[in-house]
Short mmCIF file of C-alpha atoms and ligand atoms in Angstrom, two decimals:
data_model
loop_
_atom_site.label_atom_id
_atom_site.label_comp_id
_atom_site.label_asym_id
_atom_site.label_seq_id
_atom_site.Cartn_x
_atom_site.Cartn_y
_atom_site.Cartn_z
CA MET A 1 173.58 18.55 -69.25
CA GLN A 2 174.27 15.18 -71.89
CA GLU A 3 176.92 16.61 -74.16
CA LEU A 4 175.88 17.23 -77.85
CA VAL A 5 177.89 14.36 -79.65
CA SER A 6 177.53 15.43 -83.31
CA PRO A 7 176.00 18.90 -83.34
CA ILE A 8 173.50 19.57 -86.18
CA ASN A 9 173.62 23.36 -86.49
CA LEU A 10 175.65 26.58 -86.05
CA PHE A 11 173.67 26.90 -82.69
CA GLU A 12 174.55 23.63 -81.15
CA TYR A 13 177.99 24.05 -81.94
CA GLU A 14 178.41 27.32 -79.97
CA GLN A 15 176.42 25.30 -76.81
CA LEU A 16 179.18 22.52 -77.24
CA ALA A 17 182.21 25.11 -77.65
CA LYS A 18 181.61 26.60 -74.39
CA SER A 19 182.84 23.67 -72.47
CA HIS A 20 185.95 23.53 -74.51
CA LEU A 21 187.02 27.13 -73.65
CA SER A 22 188.13 29.12 -70.79
CA GLN A 23 185.84 31.34 -69.75
CA MET A 24 188.35 34.61 -71.20
CA ALA A 25 188.53 32.93 -74.76
CA PHE A 26 184.32 32.42 -74.66
CA ASP A 27 183.67 35.66 -73.33
CA TYR A 28 186.17 37.63 -75.78
CA TYR A 29 184.71 35.56 -78.76
CA SER A 30 180.79 35.60 -77.78
CA SER A 31 180.55 39.05 -76.31
CA GLY A 32 179.46 42.34 -78.15
CA ALA A 33 179.82 46.30 -76.91
CA TRP A 34 178.03 47.81 -73.74
CA ASP A 35 174.56 46.31 -73.89
CA GLU A 36 175.04 43.76 -76.95
CA ILE A 37 171.95 45.57 -78.49
CA THR A 38 173.46 45.15 -81.69
CA LEU A 39 174.29 41.81 -81.41
CA LYS A 40 171.35 40.62 -80.65
CA ASP A 41 169.60 42.54 -83.35
CA ASN A 42 172.05 41.32 -86.12
CA ARG A 43 169.57 37.99 -85.40
CA ALA A 44 166.52 39.55 -84.70
CA ALA A 45 166.49 41.66 -88.07
CA PHE A 46 166.73 38.09 -89.78
CA THR A 47 163.61 37.09 -88.40
CA ARG A 48 161.74 40.31 -89.57
CA ILE A 49 162.44 39.25 -92.97
CA LYS A 50 159.88 36.87 -94.60
CA LEU A 51 160.42 34.55 -97.66
CA ARG A 52 158.25 34.44 -100.74
CA PRO A 53 158.41 30.80 -102.12
CA LYS A 54 158.13 30.24 -105.81
CA MET A 55 156.27 26.79 -106.13
CA LEU A 56 156.78 24.62 -109.19
CA VAL A 57 160.05 25.17 -110.46
CA ASP A 58 162.45 22.06 -111.07
CA VAL A 59 164.80 22.33 -108.37
CA SER A 60 166.41 18.75 -108.80
CA GLU A 61 169.76 20.09 -109.38
CA ILE A 62 170.89 22.93 -107.18
CA ASN A 63 173.87 25.12 -108.15
CA LEU A 64 175.44 26.80 -105.57
CA THR A 65 179.15 28.48 -107.30
CA THR A 66 179.54 31.68 -107.78
CA LYS A 67 182.41 34.48 -108.09
CA VAL A 68 183.79 36.96 -105.65
CA LEU A 69 186.08 39.61 -107.37
CA GLY A 70 186.59 37.12 -109.78
CA GLU A 71 187.46 34.20 -107.69
CA PRO A 72 185.40 31.07 -107.86
CA LEU A 73 183.82 29.83 -104.82
CA GLN A 74 181.99 26.64 -104.44
CA LEU A 75 179.23 28.54 -102.36
CA PRO A 76 178.49 32.43 -101.33
CA LEU A 77 180.33 32.27 -98.51
CA LEU A 78 183.73 33.48 -97.10
CA ILE A 79 184.93 33.34 -93.38
CA ALA A 80 185.25 36.90 -91.78
CA PRO A 81 188.28 37.81 -90.45
CA MET A 82 188.70 37.21 -86.54
CA ALA A 83 191.63 37.88 -84.12
CA PHE A 84 193.23 35.08 -82.12
CA GLN A 85 192.24 31.93 -83.50
CA CYS A 86 194.60 29.97 -81.47
CA LEU A 87 192.91 30.44 -78.11
CA ALA A 88 190.08 28.07 -80.01
CA HIS A 89 192.85 25.25 -81.32
CA PRO A 90 195.79 25.14 -81.67
CA ASP A 91 196.02 25.01 -85.16
CA GLY A 92 194.40 28.02 -85.09
CA GLU A 93 194.26 29.84 -88.33
CA ILE A 94 195.90 27.14 -90.40
CA ALA A 95 192.99 25.02 -89.35
CA THR A 96 190.10 27.43 -90.58
CA ALA A 97 192.05 28.15 -93.94
CA SER A 98 192.37 24.43 -94.57
CA ALA A 99 188.71 23.87 -93.86
CA ALA A 100 187.76 27.18 -96.10
CA VAL A 101 190.24 25.65 -99.20
CA SER A 102 188.87 22.30 -99.02
CA ALA A 103 185.04 23.38 -99.09
CA GLY A 104 186.01 26.38 -101.65
CA VAL A 105 184.90 29.07 -99.78
CA GLY A 106 186.86 32.47 -99.14
CA MET A 107 188.39 33.45 -96.05
CA VAL A 108 189.61 36.56 -94.79
CA LEU A 109 192.85 36.72 -92.15
CA SER A 110 193.08 38.99 -89.66
CA THR A 111 195.99 41.40 -89.18
CA LEU A 112 195.56 39.91 -85.55
CA SER A 113 196.23 36.60 -86.29
CA THR A 114 197.85 33.88 -84.13
CA LYS A 115 199.91 32.14 -87.00
CA SER A 116 201.64 34.25 -89.46
CA LEU A 117 200.36 35.27 -92.69
CA GLU A 118 202.81 33.67 -94.67
CA GLU A 119 202.52 29.96 -92.74
CA VAL A 120 198.51 30.68 -93.47
CA ALA A 121 199.26 31.12 -97.14
CA THR A 122 201.04 27.96 -97.20
CA VAL A 123 197.81 26.42 -96.92
CA ASP A 124 197.00 27.55 -100.51
CA ASN A 125 195.52 30.21 -102.43
CA GLY A 126 191.68 29.62 -102.49
CA LEU A 127 189.92 32.76 -101.76
CA GLN A 128 192.31 34.38 -99.39
CA TRP A 129 191.77 37.94 -98.37
CA PHE A 130 194.25 40.12 -95.53
CA GLN A 131 192.27 42.23 -93.12
CA LEU A 132 194.11 45.46 -92.42
CA TYR A 133 194.24 47.50 -89.29
CA ILE A 134 196.19 50.51 -90.17
CA HIS A 135 198.43 51.04 -87.43
CA LYS A 136 199.86 54.55 -86.29
CA ASP A 137 203.25 52.99 -87.64
CA ARG A 138 203.12 53.93 -91.56
CA GLY A 139 206.10 51.21 -92.04
CA LEU A 140 204.66 48.70 -89.90
CA THR A 141 201.64 49.18 -92.19
CA ARG A 142 203.23 49.24 -95.54
CA ALA A 143 205.24 45.78 -94.11
CA LEU A 144 202.00 43.93 -93.77
CA VAL A 145 200.54 45.41 -97.16
CA GLU A 146 203.88 44.15 -99.27
CA ARG A 147 203.84 40.84 -97.03
CA ALA A 148 200.44 40.06 -97.88
CA TYR A 149 200.94 40.82 -101.71
CA THR A 150 204.12 38.73 -101.64
CA ALA A 151 202.29 35.90 -99.76
CA GLY A 152 199.74 35.60 -102.52
CA TYR A 153 196.52 37.17 -101.03
CA LYS A 154 193.98 38.31 -103.46
CA ALA A 155 192.79 41.37 -101.73
CA ILE A 156 193.32 44.08 -98.96
CA CYS A 157 190.32 44.13 -96.90
CA LEU A 158 190.31 47.39 -94.39
CA THR A 159 188.04 47.52 -91.71
CA VAL A 160 186.74 51.04 -91.52
CA ASP A 161 184.74 50.49 -88.23
CA ALA A 162 187.32 50.35 -85.70
CA PRO A 163 189.24 53.94 -85.06
CA VAL A 164 189.21 52.54 -81.44
CA LEU A 165 188.04 49.46 -80.09
CA GLY A 166 184.45 49.10 -78.83
CA LYS A 167 183.85 48.60 -75.17
CA ARG A 168 183.11 44.65 -74.61
CA GLU A 169 182.85 44.99 -70.76
CA ARG A 170 183.11 40.90 -70.30
CA ASP A 171 186.78 41.55 -71.59
CA GLN A 172 187.35 44.25 -68.82
CA ARG A 173 185.82 42.33 -66.68
CA ASN A 174 188.46 39.52 -67.18
CA GLU A 175 191.38 41.74 -68.27
CA PHE A 176 191.01 40.13 -71.42
CA THR A 177 195.15 39.21 -72.71
CA LEU A 178 196.46 36.12 -74.44
CA PRO A 179 197.88 33.50 -72.79
CA PRO A 180 201.45 32.56 -72.74
CA GLY A 181 202.76 31.55 -76.04
CA LEU A 182 200.13 33.15 -78.34
CA HIS A 183 201.22 36.54 -79.86
CA PRO A 184 199.83 38.30 -82.85
CA ALA A 185 202.04 36.44 -84.92
CA ASN A 186 202.18 39.06 -87.82
CA LEU A 187 203.18 42.09 -85.70
CA THR A 188 205.27 40.23 -82.59
CA LYS A 189 208.33 39.15 -85.05
CA ILE A 190 208.67 42.02 -86.97
CA SER A 191 208.15 44.67 -84.39
CA GLY A 192 207.55 43.11 -80.88
CA LEU A 193 204.05 44.15 -80.38
CA ASP A 194 202.10 42.28 -78.22
CA ILE A 195 198.54 42.32 -76.23
CA PRO A 196 199.53 43.78 -72.92
CA HIS A 197 198.04 42.46 -69.39
CA GLU A 198 196.49 45.80 -68.28
CA LYS A 199 194.28 45.81 -64.82
CA GLY A 200 191.27 46.86 -64.90
CA GLU A 201 190.95 46.78 -68.60
CA SER A 202 190.91 44.90 -71.83
CA GLY A 203 194.48 44.48 -73.08
CA LEU A 204 193.05 44.78 -76.62
CA LEU A 205 191.37 47.81 -76.01
CA THR A 206 194.89 49.22 -74.47
CA TYR A 207 196.58 47.91 -77.71
CA PHE A 208 194.33 49.62 -80.19
CA ALA A 209 194.27 52.86 -78.13
CA GLN A 210 198.29 52.86 -78.36
CA GLN A 211 198.85 51.11 -82.03
CA ILE A 212 196.06 51.65 -84.11
CA ASN A 213 195.12 54.78 -86.23
CA PRO A 214 192.21 56.65 -85.17
CA ALA A 215 192.97 59.44 -87.42
CA LEU A 216 192.05 57.61 -90.75
CA THR A 217 190.29 59.60 -93.25
CA TRP A 218 188.89 59.01 -96.87
CA LYS A 219 192.05 60.64 -98.09
CA ASP A 220 194.42 57.57 -96.71
CA LEU A 221 193.05 55.37 -99.23
CA GLU A 222 194.93 56.80 -101.88
CA TRP A 223 198.19 55.66 -99.79
CA LEU A 224 197.08 52.64 -98.90
CA GLN A 225 196.29 51.93 -102.31
CA SER A 226 199.56 52.91 -103.59
CA LEU A 227 201.05 50.33 -101.65
CA SER A 228 200.43 47.07 -103.73
CA PRO A 229 198.09 46.40 -106.56
CA LEU A 230 195.82 44.44 -104.70
CA PRO A 231 192.00 45.34 -104.67
CA LEU A 232 190.48 47.03 -101.81
CA VAL A 233 187.42 45.98 -99.66
CA LEU A 234 186.46 48.04 -97.59
CA LYS A 235 184.70 46.43 -94.11
CA GLY A 236 182.41 47.97 -91.91
CA ILE A 237 179.83 49.85 -93.95
CA LEU A 238 176.59 50.73 -92.66
CA ARG A 239 175.37 53.86 -94.70
CA GLY A 240 174.56 54.55 -98.51
CA ASP A 241 176.39 57.66 -98.79
CA ASP A 242 179.52 55.84 -97.08
CA ALA A 243 179.30 53.09 -99.93
CA VAL A 244 178.95 55.76 -102.89
CA ARG A 245 182.16 57.33 -101.35
CA ALA A 246 184.02 53.52 -100.96
CA VAL A 247 183.25 53.22 -104.61
CA GLU A 248 184.48 56.77 -105.67
CA TYR A 249 187.64 55.96 -103.82
CA GLY A 250 188.37 52.97 -105.92
CA ALA A 251 186.91 50.05 -103.45
CA GLN A 252 186.08 46.77 -105.52
CA GLY A 253 184.14 45.26 -102.39
CA ILE A 254 182.20 46.34 -99.53
CA VAL A 255 181.49 44.60 -96.63
CA VAL A 256 178.22 45.45 -94.99
CA SER A 257 179.04 44.76 -91.37
CA ASN A 258 178.75 46.07 -87.81
CA HIS A 259 181.57 43.92 -86.72
CA GLY A 260 179.23 41.39 -85.46
CA GLY A 261 178.07 43.84 -82.90
CA ARG A 262 181.32 44.91 -81.04
CA GLN A 263 182.02 48.11 -81.98
CA LEU A 264 179.04 50.71 -81.84
CA ASP A 265 176.85 49.28 -79.98
CA GLY A 266 172.94 50.77 -80.66
CA ALA A 267 174.30 50.69 -84.65
CA ILE A 268 171.55 49.13 -87.29
CA ALA A 269 171.82 45.51 -88.15
CA SER A 270 173.88 44.72 -90.91
CA ILE A 271 170.73 43.41 -93.23
CA ASP A 272 168.69 46.33 -92.23
CA ALA A 273 171.42 48.24 -93.82
CA LEU A 274 172.30 46.25 -97.00
CA PRO A 275 169.25 47.60 -99.07
CA GLU A 276 170.31 51.04 -98.54
CA ILE A 277 173.97 50.22 -99.55
CA ILE A 278 172.66 47.79 -102.37
CA ALA A 279 170.54 50.77 -104.13
CA ALA A 280 173.53 53.37 -103.51
CA VAL A 281 176.46 51.20 -104.74
CA ASP A 282 174.12 50.27 -107.86
CA GLY A 283 176.41 47.29 -109.46
CA ARG A 284 179.72 49.80 -109.17
CA ALA A 285 181.13 47.02 -106.40
CA GLU A 286 180.37 43.76 -105.36
CA VAL A 287 178.58 44.17 -101.76
CA LEU A 288 178.97 41.48 -98.96
CA LEU A 289 177.56 41.04 -95.76
CA ASP A 290 178.23 39.42 -92.04
CA GLY A 291 176.57 39.75 -88.84
CA GLY A 292 174.31 36.98 -87.61
CA ILE A 293 174.30 34.50 -90.43
CA ARG A 294 173.80 31.52 -88.51
CA ARG A 295 171.30 29.32 -91.21
CA GLY A 296 171.33 28.92 -95.25
CA ILE A 297 167.90 30.96 -94.98
CA ASP A 298 170.08 33.98 -93.50
CA ILE A 299 172.13 33.52 -96.87
CA LEU A 300 169.37 33.35 -99.28
CA LYS A 301 167.43 36.27 -97.50
CA ALA A 302 171.23 38.19 -97.73
CA LEU A 303 171.39 37.35 -101.29
CA ALA A 304 167.75 38.31 -101.97
CA ILE A 305 168.32 41.91 -100.77
CA GLY A 306 171.60 41.87 -103.12
CA ALA A 307 174.56 40.54 -101.50
CA LYS A 308 177.01 38.85 -103.54
CA ALA A 309 178.26 36.57 -100.89
CA VAL A 310 178.36 36.46 -96.99
CA LEU A 311 180.62 35.92 -94.16
CA ILE A 312 180.41 33.92 -91.05
CA GLY A 313 182.01 34.84 -87.90
CA ARG A 314 181.64 33.44 -84.37
CA PRO A 315 180.40 29.82 -85.49
CA VAL A 316 183.75 29.01 -87.20
CA LEU A 317 185.42 29.78 -83.62
CA TRP A 318 182.99 27.06 -82.29
CA GLY A 319 183.85 24.71 -84.69
CA LEU A 320 187.23 24.91 -84.19
CA ALA A 321 186.96 24.85 -80.17
CA VAL A 322 185.11 21.47 -80.69
CA SER A 323 187.37 19.84 -83.59
CA GLY A 324 189.66 22.22 -85.17
CA GLN A 325 189.72 21.94 -88.81
CA ALA A 326 186.94 18.85 -88.94
CA GLY A 327 184.71 21.06 -86.94
CA VAL A 328 185.13 23.60 -89.55
CA SER A 329 184.79 21.83 -92.50
CA HIS A 330 181.51 20.16 -90.65
CA LEU A 331 180.10 23.66 -89.88
CA ILE A 332 180.47 24.82 -93.37
CA SER A 333 178.79 21.34 -95.00
CA LEU A 334 175.85 22.32 -92.48
CA LEU A 335 175.10 25.91 -94.04
CA LYS A 336 176.03 24.60 -97.40
CA ASP A 337 173.09 21.62 -96.74
CA GLU A 338 170.86 24.59 -95.34
CA LEU A 339 171.48 26.72 -98.32
CA THR A 340 170.75 23.81 -100.83
CA THR A 341 167.40 22.96 -98.92
CA ALA A 342 166.43 26.37 -98.39
CA MET A 343 166.96 27.01 -102.56
CA ALA A 344 164.82 24.40 -103.10
CA LEU A 345 162.22 25.16 -101.25
CA SER A 346 161.90 28.77 -102.63
CA GLY A 347 162.18 27.60 -106.22
CA CYS A 348 165.27 28.71 -107.26
CA ALA A 349 167.87 26.17 -108.45
CA ASN A 350 170.72 28.80 -109.15
CA LEU A 351 171.92 31.65 -107.08
CA GLN A 352 170.42 34.09 -109.79
CA ASP A 353 167.38 32.75 -109.46
CA ILE A 354 167.39 34.70 -105.78
CA ASP A 355 165.90 38.14 -106.49
CA SER A 356 164.22 40.63 -104.42
CA THR A 357 160.85 39.30 -105.32
CA LEU A 358 161.79 36.54 -102.89
CA VAL A 359 161.80 39.03 -99.65
CA ILE A 360 159.29 41.05 -97.87
CA HIS A 361 160.23 43.22 -94.92
CA ASN A 362 157.86 43.43 -91.90
C1 LIG B 401 186.16 39.70 -84.94
N1 LIG B 401 185.79 40.24 -86.32
C2 LIG B 401 187.13 41.19 -86.86
N2 LIG B 401 187.11 41.89 -87.70
C3 LIG B 401 187.85 42.61 -88.28
O1 LIG B 401 187.77 43.15 -89.35
N3 LIG B 401 189.05 42.39 -87.91
C4 LIG B 401 189.41 41.31 -86.66
O2 LIG B 401 190.41 40.87 -86.31
C5 LIG B 401 188.34 40.68 -86.24
N4 LIG B 401 188.26 40.38 -85.12
C6 LIG B 401 187.26 39.47 -84.32
C7 LIG B 401 187.49 38.52 -83.43
C8 LIG B 401 185.85 38.01 -82.69
C9 LIG B 401 186.49 36.99 -81.90
C10 LIG B 401 184.88 38.29 -83.57
C11 LIG B 401 183.83 37.66 -82.87
C12 LIG B 401 184.80 39.11 -84.61
C13 LIG B 401 184.67 40.82 -86.61
C14 LIG B 401 184.27 39.86 -87.80
O3 LIG B 401 185.21 39.83 -88.84
C15 LIG B 401 182.55 39.77 -88.13
O4 LIG B 401 182.37 41.25 -88.67
C16 LIG B 401 181.70 39.54 -87.61
O5 LIG B 401 182.18 37.99 -86.51
C17 LIG B 401 180.35 39.13 -88.14
O6 LIG B 401 179.64 38.54 -87.19
P1 LIG B 401 179.11 37.06 -86.69
O7 LIG B 401 179.16 36.03 -87.95
O8 LIG B 401 179.83 36.82 -85.83
O9 LIG B 401 177.79 37.27 -85.93
C1 LIG B 402 187.82 42.11 -82.51
C2 LIG B 402 188.85 42.88 -82.85
C3 LIG B 402 190.05 42.05 -82.80
O1 LIG B 402 186.72 42.71 -83.01
O2 LIG B 402 188.41 43.48 -84.24
O3 LIG B 402 187.95 41.56 -81.28
#
């Protein structure tokens, strides 16, 4: 097949990225848990939502700027936390953060980044949040939060949908581990923790089983909040009652997410979970969404249902694999263009004009 020289949409980036990645890396990035039902449904659910555009509106100027937890963004977009970005490109999370800062979008850095949180913070403080995995070792967890605060991260984004790692069978088959020279940089230096090579199993799954605290409950949020003054965002909420509890426990943000279909297969598509959560939260926290965002119209639909902004995951890894920072920048500009066009065609000049009357489920 002829190589796509310059991808014109996010799907073409994925196609092109395949040839830049090892099978182990591509499988780790792309896969979902078990039968990948939720992974596919995250996309399919968007196609079930139809738009009801408004006509004869002046859309000569489209304004995409917004604020998330008080920080300005050039468009309602953040880059989702994703582990091990140096598998895609030697610059890894530094390239991603640089692209995010220059486009004026947010970025959430994974606990399991392959560049340290301090290095990534030097790229400067756009809207950078630190994604936390609470380890069994409380001292280690405390140190991570304190380091994130000292380095200037603006929020702690606690992932709550991974008490154990979901079963990604391609990773099991590949005996996923990191190649020589790559490490979870935030952990290796201070505690020597690394991703093992495990016969017949994903090394990441083993890492989770050994290191991540599966006994975490709502009560632990008080302890977490005592570690720093940073606002708390909970990532991985899929029910209205959990969203209400998140607010009661002081979360300022909620990311409606099923971890890109990588945790509980069969879980509801994130966009299908959004209406219940928007109703339950009732404006008391900012609600974001990730999972299956690939087009500007997907962002439009999420905003119409009530999300403040969305996060994109895998496409960023495809951009990184194809051409590092430039690839991520280009990919963000494609989405921005698509959102601009989608808003113009829907009769929305500002994000505030995007309301629930714009969508219908069928
Ligand atoms: C993830 N995700 C994730 N989430 C998290 O909280 N901490 C993490 O370290 C990771 N790591 C990670 C690695 C890879 C390779 C992927 C693809 C995803 C989940 C991520 O933040 C997000 O929820 C989904 O990727 C969003 O779905 P899409 O945009 O990939 O469909
Ligand atoms: C993943 C973990 C690291 O989804 O969140 O691979």
